[in-house]
Tab-separated table of C-alpha atoms in Angstrom:
chain	number	residue	atom	x	y	z
A	291	MET	CA	-52.955	-10.922	-52.776
A	292	GLN	CA	-53.421	-8.806	-55.878
A	293	ILE	CA	-50.231	-7.310	-57.429
A	294	PHE	CA	-52.140	-4.165	-58.460
A	295	GLU	CA	-53.127	-3.693	-54.751
A	296	TYR	CA	-49.593	-3.913	-53.536
A	297	ASN	CA	-48.960	-0.144	-53.696
A	298	GLY	CA	-52.113	1.463	-54.456
A	299	SER	CA	-53.091	4.154	-57.074
A	300	ALA	CA	-55.673	6.153	-58.669
A	301	LEU	CA	-55.323	8.013	-61.596
A	302	VAL	CA	-57.624	9.995	-64.023
A	303	ALA	CA	-57.405	11.911	-67.221
A	304	MET	CA	-60.257	14.431	-68.859
A	305	VAL	CA	-60.559	16.066	-71.854
A	306	GLY	CA	-61.854	19.572	-71.963
A	307	LYS	CA	-62.049	22.459	-74.569
A	308	ASN	CA	-58.627	22.684	-76.076
A	309	CYS	CA	-57.175	21.661	-72.633
A	310	PHE	CA	-56.755	18.444	-70.678
A	311	ALA	CA	-56.328	17.607	-66.908
A	312	ILE	CA	-54.558	14.560	-65.491
A	313	ALA	CA	-54.538	13.971	-61.861
A	314	SER	CA	-53.401	11.246	-59.503
A	315	ASP	CA	-53.576	10.540	-55.703
A	316	ARG	CA	-50.304	10.683	-53.491
A	317	ARG	CA	-50.090	7.833	-51.364
A	318	LEU	CA	-47.352	4.987	-51.937
A	319	GLY	CA	-47.943	2.284	-49.332
A	320	VAL	CA	-46.758	-1.430	-48.733
A	321	GLN	CA	-50.199	-3.300	-48.624
A	322	LEU	CA	-51.891	-1.628	-45.612
A	323	GLN	CA	-48.816	0.801	-44.374
A	324	THR	CA	-48.447	3.982	-45.758
A	325	ILE	CA	-45.011	5.020	-46.450
A	326	ALA	CA	-45.047	8.124	-48.213
A	327	THR	CA	-47.481	10.833	-48.713
A	328	ASP	CA	-46.004	12.696	-51.668
A	329	PHE	CA	-45.395	10.320	-54.182
A	330	GLN	CA	-45.298	11.242	-57.903
A	331	ARG	CA	-47.146	9.291	-59.987
A	332	ILE	CA	-47.533	11.907	-62.989
A	333	SER	CA	-44.366	12.621	-65.411
A	334	LYS	CA	-44.000	15.265	-67.969
A	335	ILE	CA	-42.631	13.781	-71.269
A	336	HIS	CA	-42.347	17.283	-72.863
A	337	ASP	CA	-44.470	20.534	-72.580
A	338	ARG	CA	-47.283	19.173	-73.903
A	339	LEU	CA	-47.279	15.690	-72.884
A	340	PHE	CA	-47.738	14.068	-69.533
A	341	PHE	CA	-48.334	10.578	-68.221
A	342	GLY	CA	-49.068	8.761	-65.269
A	343	LEU	CA	-48.332	4.873	-63.923
A	344	SER	CA	-50.528	3.246	-61.660
A	345	GLY	CA	-49.968	-0.116	-60.225
A	346	LEU	CA	-46.738	-1.742	-58.923
A	347	ALA	CA	-44.396	1.524	-58.088
A	348	THR	CA	-41.122	-0.461	-59.122
A	349	ASP	CA	-42.354	-1.124	-62.311
A	350	ALA	CA	-43.646	2.112	-62.779
A	351	GLN	CA	-40.319	3.813	-62.274
A	352	THR	CA	-38.510	1.281	-64.442
A	353	LEU	CA	-41.020	1.866	-67.200
A	354	TYR	CA	-40.908	5.560	-66.793
A	355	GLN	CA	-37.036	5.714	-67.316
A	356	ARG	CA	-37.224	3.513	-70.273
A	357	LEU	CA	-39.855	5.686	-71.984
A	358	VAL	CA	-37.658	8.831	-71.146
A	359	PHE	CA	-34.797	7.270	-72.343
A	360	ARG	CA	-36.767	6.349	-75.869
A	361	HIS	CA	-38.302	9.792	-76.005
A	362	LYS	CA	-34.882	11.324	-75.452
A	363	LEU	CA	-33.702	9.102	-78.369
A	364	TYR	CA	-36.488	10.182	-80.612
A	365	GLN	CA	-35.807	13.706	-80.043
A	366	LEU	CA	-32.143	13.622	-80.933
A	367	ARG	CA	-33.089	11.645	-84.034
A	368	GLU	CA	-36.189	13.688	-85.206
A	369	GLU	CA	-35.241	17.097	-83.642
A	370	ARG	CA	-38.789	17.435	-82.437
A	371	ASP	CA	-41.090	16.344	-79.641
A	372	MET	CA	-43.253	13.105	-79.844
A	373	LYS	CA	-47.009	13.471	-80.603
A	374	PRO	CA	-49.129	11.920	-78.153
A	375	GLU	CA	-50.605	9.348	-80.464
A	376	THR	CA	-46.885	8.212	-81.391
A	377	PHE	CA	-46.046	7.777	-77.690
A	378	ALA	CA	-49.153	6.006	-76.987
A	379	ASN	CA	-48.034	3.553	-79.730
A	380	LEU	CA	-44.700	3.539	-78.276
A	381	VAL	CA	-45.866	2.516	-74.775
A	382	SER	CA	-48.419	0.010	-76.156
A	383	ALA	CA	-45.301	-1.740	-78.115
A	384	ILE	CA	-43.206	-1.521	-75.066
A	385	LEU	CA	-45.812	-3.243	-72.892
A	386	TYR	CA	-46.735	-5.923	-75.440
A	387	GLU	CA	-43.187	-6.990	-75.880
A	388	LYS	CA	-43.583	-8.152	-72.402
A	389	ARG	CA	-46.652	-10.022	-73.045
A	390	PHE	CA	-46.002	-13.217	-71.210
A	391	GLY	CA	-43.983	-11.614	-68.117
A	392	PRO	CA	-45.438	-8.387	-68.265
A	393	TYR	CA	-44.825	-5.079	-66.272
A	394	PHE	CA	-47.377	-4.493	-63.584
A	395	CYS	CA	-48.571	-1.100	-64.657
A	396	GLN	CA	-51.397	0.647	-66.098
A	397	PRO	CA	-50.443	3.953	-67.906
A	398	VAL	CA	-52.493	6.901	-68.379
A	399	ILE	CA	-51.424	9.109	-71.278
A	400	ALA	CA	-52.538	12.613	-71.783
A	401	GLY	CA	-51.305	15.418	-74.380
A	402	LEU	CA	-51.991	18.253	-76.849
A	403	GLY	CA	-51.793	17.033	-80.299
A	404	ASP	CA	-51.906	18.936	-83.626
A	405	GLU	CA	-54.051	21.901	-83.577
A	406	ASP	CA	-54.144	21.828	-79.838
A	407	LYS	CA	-56.518	19.058	-79.914
A	408	PRO	CA	-56.519	16.932	-76.611
A	409	PHE	CA	-55.468	13.480	-76.748
A	410	ILE	CA	-56.162	11.168	-73.596
A	411	CYS	CA	-55.527	7.316	-73.556
A	412	THR	CA	-55.162	4.439	-71.158
A	413	MET	CA	-53.937	0.828	-71.768
A	414	ASP	CA	-54.145	-2.471	-69.558
A	415	SER	CA	-50.790	-3.812	-68.503
A	416	ILE	CA	-50.046	-5.548	-71.926
A	417	GLY	CA	-50.707	-2.576	-74.032
A	418	ALA	CA	-54.318	-2.778	-75.103
A	419	LYS	CA	-54.875	0.939	-75.836
A	420	GLU	CA	-57.985	2.410	-75.061
A	421	LEU	CA	-58.731	5.975	-76.639
A	422	ALA	CA	-61.483	7.878	-75.281
A	423	LYS	CA	-62.896	11.264	-75.817
A	424	ASP	CA	-63.905	12.112	-72.634
A	425	PHE	CA	-61.938	10.380	-69.721
A	426	VAL	CA	-59.838	7.619	-68.821
A	427	VAL	CA	-58.934	6.147	-65.270
A	428	ALA	CA	-56.671	3.544	-63.833
A	429	GLY	CA	-55.645	2.534	-60.545
A	430	THR	CA	-57.179	0.657	-57.328
A	431	ALA	CA	-59.985	3.348	-57.219
A	432	SER	CA	-60.681	3.119	-61.014
A	433	GLU	CA	-64.239	1.551	-60.192
A	434	SER	CA	-65.144	4.338	-58.179
A	435	LEU	CA	-63.508	6.697	-60.680
A	436	TYR	CA	-65.611	5.374	-63.520
A	437	GLY	CA	-68.799	6.144	-61.655
A	438	ALA	CA	-67.763	9.708	-60.453
A	439	CYS	CA	-66.384	10.755	-63.807
A	440	GLU	CA	-69.414	9.236	-65.789
A	441	SER	CA	-71.646	11.337	-63.718
A	442	MET	CA	-69.552	14.320	-63.457
A	443	PHE	CA	-68.280	14.641	-66.901
A	444	LYS	CA	-69.574	17.494	-69.204
A	445	GLU	CA	-68.389	18.057	-73.025
A	446	ASP	CA	-65.955	21.033	-73.581
A	447	MET	CA	-65.361	22.352	-70.012
A	448	GLU	CA	-62.882	25.405	-69.704
A	449	PRO	CA	-59.606	24.798	-67.946
A	450	GLU	CA	-61.231	26.176	-64.407
A	451	GLU	CA	-64.150	24.047	-64.602
A	452	LEU	CA	-62.219	21.175	-65.820
A	453	PHE	CA	-59.883	21.340	-62.732
A	454	GLU	CA	-63.058	21.567	-60.504
A	455	THR	CA	-64.463	18.445	-61.865
A	456	VAL	CA	-61.474	16.311	-62.016
A	457	SER	CA	-60.645	17.322	-58.361
A	458	GLN	CA	-63.982	16.437	-57.113
A	459	ALA	CA	-64.225	13.198	-59.270
A	460	LEU	CA	-60.673	12.126	-57.852
A	461	LEU	CA	-61.189	13.183	-54.237
A	462	SER	CA	-64.785	11.672	-54.175
A	463	SER	CA	-63.455	8.258	-55.399
A	464	VAL	CA	-60.133	8.065	-53.356
A	465	ASP	CA	-62.283	8.562	-50.440
A	466	ARG	CA	-64.126	5.338	-51.051
A	467	ASP	CA	-60.556	3.323	-51.425
A	468	CYS	CA	-58.433	2.593	-48.583
A	469	LEU	CA	-55.370	2.051	-50.622
A	470	SER	CA	-55.271	5.421	-52.325
A	471	GLY	CA	-55.867	9.087	-51.179
A	472	TRP	CA	-53.740	11.542	-48.946
A	473	GLY	CA	-54.291	14.478	-51.324
A	474	GLY	CA	-54.100	14.870	-54.964
A	475	HIS	CA	-51.876	16.414	-57.455
A	476	VAL	CA	-53.719	17.699	-60.626
A	477	TYR	CA	-51.999	19.049	-63.694
A	478	VAL	CA	-54.229	21.243	-66.418
A	479	VAL	CA	-52.697	21.838	-69.551
A	480	THR	CA	-53.736	24.530	-72.002
A	481	PRO	CA	-51.653	25.574	-75.150
A	482	THR	CA	-50.330	28.453	-73.164
A	483	GLU	CA	-49.548	27.176	-69.851
A	484	VAL	CA	-49.116	24.245	-67.391
A	485	LYS	CA	-51.048	24.584	-64.111
A	486	GLU	CA	-49.847	22.346	-61.455
A	487	ARG	CA	-51.967	22.111	-58.139
A	488	ILE	CA	-51.929	19.961	-55.134
A	489	LEU	CA	-55.252	19.343	-53.666
A	490	LYS	CA	-56.145	18.928	-49.680
A	491	GLY	CA	-57.893	15.499	-48.983
A	492	ARG	CA	-58.706	13.344	-46.308
A	493	MET	CA	-55.390	11.810	-44.485
A	494	ASP	CA	-56.509	8.625	-43.883
B	92	MET	CA	-11.117	-7.324	-72.057
B	93	SER	CA	-14.194	-6.758	-69.685
B	94	ASN	CA	-17.240	-8.540	-70.715
B	95	SER	CA	-19.908	-5.621	-70.892
B	96	VAL	CA	-23.315	-6.369	-71.821
B	97	ILE	CA	-24.462	-3.359	-73.721
B	98	GLU	CA	-28.468	-3.062	-73.836
B	99	VAL	CA	-29.326	-2.627	-77.267
B	100	PRO	CA	-33.158	-1.937	-78.181
B	101	PRO	CA	-34.285	-5.660	-79.175
B	102	LYS	CA	-35.133	-6.696	-82.919
B	103	GLY	CA	-38.752	-7.471	-82.302
B	104	GLY	CA	-40.686	-10.360	-80.864
B	105	PHE	CA	-41.644	-10.986	-77.392
B	106	SER	CA	-39.055	-10.546	-74.650
B	107	PHE	CA	-39.274	-12.764	-71.600
B	108	ASP	CA	-36.924	-11.257	-69.022
B	109	LEU	CA	-39.501	-10.391	-66.544
B	110	CYS	CA	-40.913	-13.876	-66.415
B	111	LYS	CA	-38.608	-15.452	-63.689
B	112	ARG	CA	-39.536	-12.255	-61.614
B	113	ASN	CA	-43.637	-12.754	-62.154
B	114	GLU	CA	-43.142	-16.289	-61.467
B	115	MET	CA	-41.389	-15.884	-58.325
B	116	LEU	CA	-44.125	-13.535	-57.269
B	117	ALA	CA	-46.930	-16.142	-58.374
B	118	LYS	CA	-45.142	-18.667	-56.033
B	119	LYS	CA	-45.323	-16.099	-53.114
B	120	GLY	CA	-49.189	-15.770	-53.521
B	121	VAL	CA	-49.436	-12.773	-55.985
B	122	ASN	CA	-52.051	-13.112	-58.335
B	123	PRO	CA	-51.233	-11.921	-61.749
B	124	PRO	CA	-53.646	-9.136	-63.083
B	125	SER	CA	-56.513	-9.707	-65.649
B	126	PHE	CA	-55.884	-8.206	-68.951
B	127	ARG	CA	-58.432	-6.324	-70.888
B	128	LYS	CA	-60.608	-8.826	-72.722
B	129	THR	CA	-63.214	-8.031	-75.532
B	130	GLY	CA	-66.119	-10.040	-74.525
B	131	THR	CA	-67.578	-9.601	-77.738
B	132	THR	CA	-69.790	-10.753	-80.418
B	133	ILE	CA	-68.254	-10.681	-83.775
B	134	VAL	CA	-69.821	-11.860	-87.166
B	135	GLY	CA	-69.260	-12.436	-90.777
B	136	LEU	CA	-71.234	-13.232	-93.638
B	137	VAL	CA	-71.044	-13.913	-97.437
B	138	PHE	CA	-73.555	-12.222	-99.795
B	139	GLN	CA	-73.831	-11.684	-103.414
B	140	ASP	CA	-71.695	-8.976	-103.923
B	141	GLY	CA	-68.817	-9.699	-101.129
B	142	VAL	CA	-68.623	-9.749	-97.244
B	143	ILE	CA	-69.886	-8.109	-94.438
B	144	LEU	CA	-68.406	-8.212	-91.216
B	145	GLY	CA	-70.087	-6.880	-87.977
B	146	ALA	CA	-69.172	-6.602	-84.255
B	147	ASP	CA	-70.341	-4.899	-80.659
B	148	THR	CA	-68.300	-2.230	-79.151
B	149	ARG	CA	-67.731	-3.034	-75.429
B	150	ALA	CA	-64.407	-3.562	-74.181
B	151	THR	CA	-64.379	-5.204	-70.446
B	152	GLU	CA	-61.820	-5.714	-67.573
B	153	GLY	CA	-63.039	-8.299	-65.431
B	154	PRO	CA	-66.777	-7.505	-64.726
B	155	ILE	CA	-66.320	-3.569	-65.296
B	156	VAL	CA	-66.926	-2.042	-68.708
B	157	CYS	CA	-63.947	-0.170	-69.393
B	158	ASP	CA	-64.580	1.227	-72.958
B	159	LYS	CA	-68.112	1.763	-74.026
B	160	ASN	CA	-67.358	2.261	-77.793
B	161	CYS	CA	-64.015	0.519	-78.890
B	162	GLU	CA	-63.429	-0.480	-82.506
B	163	LYS	CA	-63.163	-4.289	-83.130
B	164	ILE	CA	-63.117	-4.294	-86.765
B	165	HIS	CA	-59.525	-4.027	-87.739
B	166	TYR	CA	-58.006	-2.813	-91.141
B	167	MET	CA	-55.805	-5.440	-92.600
B	168	ALA	CA	-55.750	-4.554	-96.352
B	169	PRO	CA	-57.903	-2.099	-98.436
B	170	ASN	CA	-59.892	-4.988	-99.544
B	171	ILE	CA	-59.434	-7.129	-96.110
B	172	TYR	CA	-60.812	-6.367	-92.845
B	173	CYS	CA	-60.690	-8.443	-89.562
B	174	CYS	CA	-62.823	-8.696	-86.318
B	175	GLY	CA	-60.976	-9.661	-83.052
B	176	ALA	CA	-62.188	-11.236	-79.845
B	177	GLY	CA	-60.276	-12.345	-76.950
B	178	THR	CA	-57.618	-10.458	-75.178
B	179	ALA	CA	-57.688	-6.950	-76.676
B	180	ALA	CA	-53.885	-6.346	-76.849
B	181	ASP	CA	-53.290	-9.777	-78.609
B	182	THR	CA	-55.961	-8.906	-81.252
B	183	GLU	CA	-54.704	-5.396	-81.671
B	184	ALA	CA	-50.886	-6.425	-81.923
B	185	VAL	CA	-51.607	-9.331	-84.203
B	186	THR	CA	-53.691	-7.692	-86.466
B	187	ASP	CA	-51.523	-4.499	-86.778
B	188	MET	CA	-48.468	-6.910	-87.382
B	189	VAL	CA	-50.139	-8.893	-90.307
B	190	SER	CA	-51.319	-5.604	-91.796
B	191	SER	CA	-47.837	-4.514	-91.984
B	192	GLN	CA	-46.605	-7.693	-93.270
B	193	LEU	CA	-49.390	-7.488	-95.992
B	194	GLN	CA	-48.283	-4.027	-96.715
B	195	LEU	CA	-44.811	-5.157	-97.348
B	196	HIS	CA	-45.947	-7.908	-99.536
B	197	ARG	CA	-47.969	-5.861	-101.552
B	198	TYR	CA	-44.802	-3.676	-102.280
B	199	HIS	CA	-43.067	-6.812	-103.032
B	200	THR	CA	-45.280	-8.524	-105.466
B	201	GLY	CA	-46.946	-5.215	-106.791
B	202	ARG	CA	-50.311	-6.869	-106.623
B	203	GLU	CA	-53.488	-6.609	-104.358
B	204	SER	CA	-53.521	-8.832	-101.097
B	205	ARG	CA	-55.830	-11.867	-101.011
B	206	VAL	CA	-57.602	-13.133	-98.059
B	207	VAL	CA	-55.629	-16.398	-97.903
B	208	THR	CA	-52.335	-14.626	-97.179
B	209	ALA	CA	-53.689	-12.999	-94.202
B	210	LEU	CA	-55.254	-16.048	-93.148
B	211	THR	CA	-51.885	-17.847	-93.255
B	212	LEU	CA	-49.630	-15.412	-91.768
B	213	LEU	CA	-52.210	-15.185	-88.987
B	214	LYS	CA	-52.865	-18.805	-88.346
B	215	ARG	CA	-48.970	-19.356	-88.473
B	216	HIS	CA	-48.380	-16.911	-85.799
B	217	LEU	CA	-51.156	-17.924	-83.618
B	218	PHE	CA	-50.015	-21.709	-83.992
B	219	ASN	CA	-46.380	-20.710	-83.117
B	220	TYR	CA	-47.483	-19.318	-79.745
B	221	GLN	CA	-49.672	-22.484	-79.291
B	222	GLY	CA	-52.635	-20.293	-78.319
B	223	TYR	CA	-50.968	-18.302	-75.683
B	224	VAL	CA	-51.614	-15.206	-77.869
B	225	SER	CA	-55.207	-15.309	-77.199
B	226	ALA	CA	-57.100	-13.947	-80.324
B	227	ALA	CA	-59.966	-15.300	-81.981
B	228	LEU	CA	-60.604	-13.858	-85.374
B	229	VAL	CA	-63.156	-13.435	-88.113
B	230	LEU	CA	-61.416	-12.460	-91.334
B	231	GLY	CA	-63.243	-11.441	-94.361
B	232	GLY	CA	-62.234	-9.799	-97.556
B	233	VAL	CA	-62.844	-9.564	-101.378
B	234	ASP	CA	-60.050	-10.231	-103.688
B	235	VAL	CA	-59.375	-11.618	-107.327
B	236	THR	CA	-60.362	-14.870	-106.457
B	237	GLY	CA	-63.715	-13.653	-104.958
B	238	PRO	CA	-65.262	-13.116	-101.699
B	239	HIS	CA	-63.904	-15.098	-98.546
B	240	LEU	CA	-64.846	-15.488	-94.928
B	241	HIS	CA	-62.571	-17.363	-92.436
B	242	THR	CA	-62.536	-17.830	-88.715
B	243	ILE	CA	-59.182	-18.291	-87.012
B	244	TYR	CA	-59.136	-19.953	-83.422
B	245	PRO	CA	-56.409	-18.852	-80.859
B	246	HIS	CA	-54.605	-22.166	-81.414
B	247	GLY	CA	-54.215	-21.690	-85.248
B	248	SER	CA	-57.192	-23.824	-86.542
B	249	THR	CA	-59.119	-21.940	-89.119
B	250	ASP	CA	-62.693	-22.534	-90.802
B	251	THR	CA	-63.906	-21.173	-94.278
B	252	LEU	CA	-67.523	-20.742	-93.739
B	253	PRO	CA	-70.361	-18.637	-95.772
B	254	PHE	CA	-71.376	-17.060	-92.286
B	255	ALA	CA	-69.315	-17.344	-89.104
B	256	THR	CA	-69.618	-15.868	-85.529
B	257	MET	CA	-67.159	-15.633	-82.645
B	258	GLY	CA	-66.606	-14.484	-79.094
B	259	SER	CA	-68.836	-14.743	-75.611
B	260	GLY	CA	-71.990	-13.897	-77.646
B	261	SER	CA	-71.427	-16.286	-80.666
B	262	LEU	CA	-74.065	-18.527	-79.685
B	263	ALA	CA	-76.945	-16.101	-79.728
B	264	ALA	CA	-75.584	-14.432	-82.871
B	265	MET	CA	-75.156	-18.035	-84.383
B	266	ALA	CA	-78.981	-18.786	-83.401
B	267	VAL	CA	-80.003	-15.668	-85.549
B	268	PHE	CA	-77.735	-16.887	-88.608
B	269	GLU	CA	-78.808	-20.130	-88.658
B	270	SER	CA	-82.419	-19.618	-88.966
B	271	LYS	CA	-82.277	-16.576	-91.392
B	272	TYR	CA	-79.233	-16.948	-93.405
B	273	LYS	CA	-79.694	-17.842	-97.281
B	274	GLU	CA	-77.411	-17.731	-99.848
B	275	GLY	CA	-77.451	-14.555	-102.461
B	276	LEU	CA	-78.336	-11.834	-99.935
B	277	THR	CA	-78.465	-8.470	-101.216
B	278	ARG	CA	-76.573	-5.471	-99.563
B	279	ASN	CA	-79.523	-4.500	-97.408
B	280	GLU	CA	-80.635	-7.640	-96.479
B	281	GLY	CA	-77.345	-8.697	-95.318
B	282	ILE	CA	-76.463	-5.656	-93.365
B	283	GLU	CA	-80.034	-6.307	-91.529
B	284	LEU	CA	-79.299	-9.794	-90.834
B	285	VAL	CA	-75.627	-9.014	-89.580
B	286	THR	CA	-77.200	-6.004	-87.329
B	287	GLU	CA	-79.718	-8.363	-85.849
B	288	ALA	CA	-77.220	-10.889	-85.063
B	289	ILE	CA	-74.905	-8.482	-83.071
B	290	CYS	CA	-78.160	-6.971	-81.437
B	291	SER	CA	-78.900	-10.531	-80.216
B	292	GLY	CA	-75.192	-10.747	-78.757
B	293	ILE	CA	-75.684	-7.031	-77.268
B	294	PHE	CA	-78.896	-8.187	-75.491
B	295	ASN	CA	-78.595	-11.559	-74.469
B	296	ASP	CA	-74.714	-11.809	-73.641
B	297	LEU	CA	-73.251	-9.925	-70.759
B	298	GLY	CA	-69.655	-9.638	-72.469
B	299	SER	CA	-71.072	-7.821	-75.243
B	300	GLY	CA	-73.016	-4.390	-75.484
B	301	SER	CA	-72.978	-0.773	-76.661
B	302	ASN	CA	-73.389	-0.299	-80.429
B	303	VAL	CA	-73.152	-2.104	-83.733
B	304	ASP	CA	-70.070	-1.828	-85.993
B	305	VAL	CA	-70.626	-2.948	-89.778
B	306	CYS	CA	-68.180	-3.055	-92.575
B	307	VAL	CA	-69.424	-3.965	-96.101
B	308	ILE	CA	-66.411	-5.353	-98.512
B	309	THR	CA	-67.346	-5.639	-101.902
B	310	LYS	CA	-65.181	-5.751	-105.178
B	311	GLY	CA	-65.392	-2.049	-105.761
B	312	GLY	CA	-64.339	-0.847	-102.251
B	313	LYS	CA	-65.284	-0.796	-98.559
B	314	GLU	CA	-67.723	0.712	-96.681
B	315	TYR	CA	-67.041	0.984	-92.736
B	316	LEU	CA	-70.371	1.939	-90.897
B	317	ARG	CA	-68.952	3.017	-87.473
B	318	ASN	CA	-71.848	3.014	-85.197
B	319	HIS	CA	-74.340	1.919	-87.681
B	320	LEU	CA	-76.777	1.283	-84.935
B	321	GLN	CA	-76.900	2.583	-81.407
B	322	PRO	CA	-79.588	0.652	-79.569
B	323	ASN	CA	-78.035	1.786	-76.047
B	324	PRO	CA	-77.962	5.712	-75.879
B	325	ARG	CA	-77.500	7.382	-72.564
B	326	THR	CA	-80.896	8.788	-71.761
B	327	TYR	CA	-80.363	9.613	-68.157
B	328	THR	CA	-77.877	12.759	-68.462
B	329	ASN	CA	-78.914	15.763	-66.502
B	330	SER	CA	-78.978	18.761	-68.711
B	331	LYS	CA	-77.781	21.026	-66.152
B	332	GLY	CA	-74.740	18.750	-65.277
B	333	TYR	CA	-72.909	19.026	-61.748
B	334	SER	CA	-72.078	22.310	-60.611
B	335	PHE	CA	-69.665	22.642	-57.452
B	336	PRO	CA	-70.362	25.728	-55.556
B	337	LYS	CA	-67.783	24.916	-53.089
B	338	LYS	CA	-64.264	25.003	-54.413
B	339	THR	CA	-61.824	22.359	-53.801
B	340	GLU	CA	-59.193	22.958	-51.333
B	341	VAL	CA	-55.652	23.821	-52.872
B	342	LEU	CA	-52.589	23.484	-50.649
B	343	LEU	CA	-50.322	24.602	-53.554
B	344	THR	CA	-50.399	25.995	-57.254
B	345	LYS	CA	-47.481	26.059	-59.491
B	346	ILE	CA	-48.172	28.019	-62.961
B	347	ILE	CA	-45.414	27.095	-65.592
B	348	PRO	CA	-45.885	29.308	-68.701
B	349	LEU	CA	-45.183	27.621	-71.902
B	350	LYS	CA	-42.521	29.183	-74.092
B	351	GLU	CA	-43.569	29.923	-77.726
B	352	LYS	CA	-41.623	27.570	-80.142
B	353	VAL	CA	-39.502	29.972	-82.221
B	354	GLU	CA	-39.219	28.766	-86.018
B	355	ILE	CA	-35.904	29.343	-87.414
B	356	ILE	CA	-35.969	29.114	-91.316
B	357	GLU	CA	-32.667	29.218	-92.603
B	358	GLY	CA	-31.619	31.132	-95.846
B	359	GLY	CA	-31.714	27.897	-97.698
B	360	ASP	CA	-27.833	27.581	-98.111
B	361	ALA	CA	-26.770	24.149	-99.261
B	362	MET	CA	-24.745	21.909	-96.906
B	363	GLU	CA	-21.057	21.900	-97.374
B	364	GLU	CA	-19.813	18.356	-97.839
């Protein structure tokens, strides 16, 4: 039994024109049994930085708490929010620290950096950063997500079109994965607002 | 007095506190995840004015390509660069760490870094972890003593060579080097040879692919040719792209307007002691 397939998850983040979208599925399972259909995988660090954790849910929760703690300390010391690139380095360092006994999580980080430039990044469970200019995926549905995003992605999409593309890519990929699904949770972030939407998907 | 354990942030290095739990899971039949590897073809050669390093740009996660254009040539010092193969997190962490140590050393000594310094720092770290930090590196640079090229294996052994290849595509690249390398190559001949070796890895090795990165280091400076050659462009894109006439069904929408950050500029009063 693979540890990443214990809870099941699907995460995707995509870059648009001065905006980004981050989306996840909503299922929490224990192997083949579904125990929750409204599980939150994406969390807000600050208004312009969101991150999602796929993989083992217990490690995801622990890691989330540690990162929020470190960010709050940073806010107290520096009196400002962390830049997305800095946050990605922090997550990478925390994961690499546990190189020989890792957290079983794969984070997806998405934020708006300086001059409202969108930043997305994913890592493997020991902190190897992958910075992409178009999209990043994580979770049990990642192989389908790679294929869906590769074909549906376009450069410089406006927020509404970006939402549509991310939703279609997510829903079509989780439909091909038993361990993720039960709807979708999409955040589209622009410099002026954050739009959070819950999608209706197949309930199987 | 009660024995309270305050959790302070660790001073650095690895932390092993999840190892017991992971071992317990392994005994119950839970397989550990696979880490992102860089598959890779990395090469280096010494030419008449310095050193040329080359690398492909594919990162793999098992059989899936997770990054089609990653950077495998890492900065160590203004005159030293290092290509990394093996587990991606290990190569990145080890090169970043030694790069910082070299910077501190430069501040301490007031001199330009030497390639052998980087070499010793890297091999000591890797030997210390007995090969568990799985990083295979090709280190090259030009310092006051001249151009140097070294290979470093995950267990900590090193070789000093005029031309070197590492990674899963190393045999394909070495075949090209062994037949075409000669001493005293010019800059253009060197770049062409390195590109040919990397292309040989890209086309013949499944773990390497995408584009060719080249880095030329001479006494005068360095030239990082990112994506010097792109032999695998994406030719099948549909110019119209996907359009979705039927909208996704939304159950709930929540819009949170972001507040404008107000900057308070003080009148510049000095702080009272």
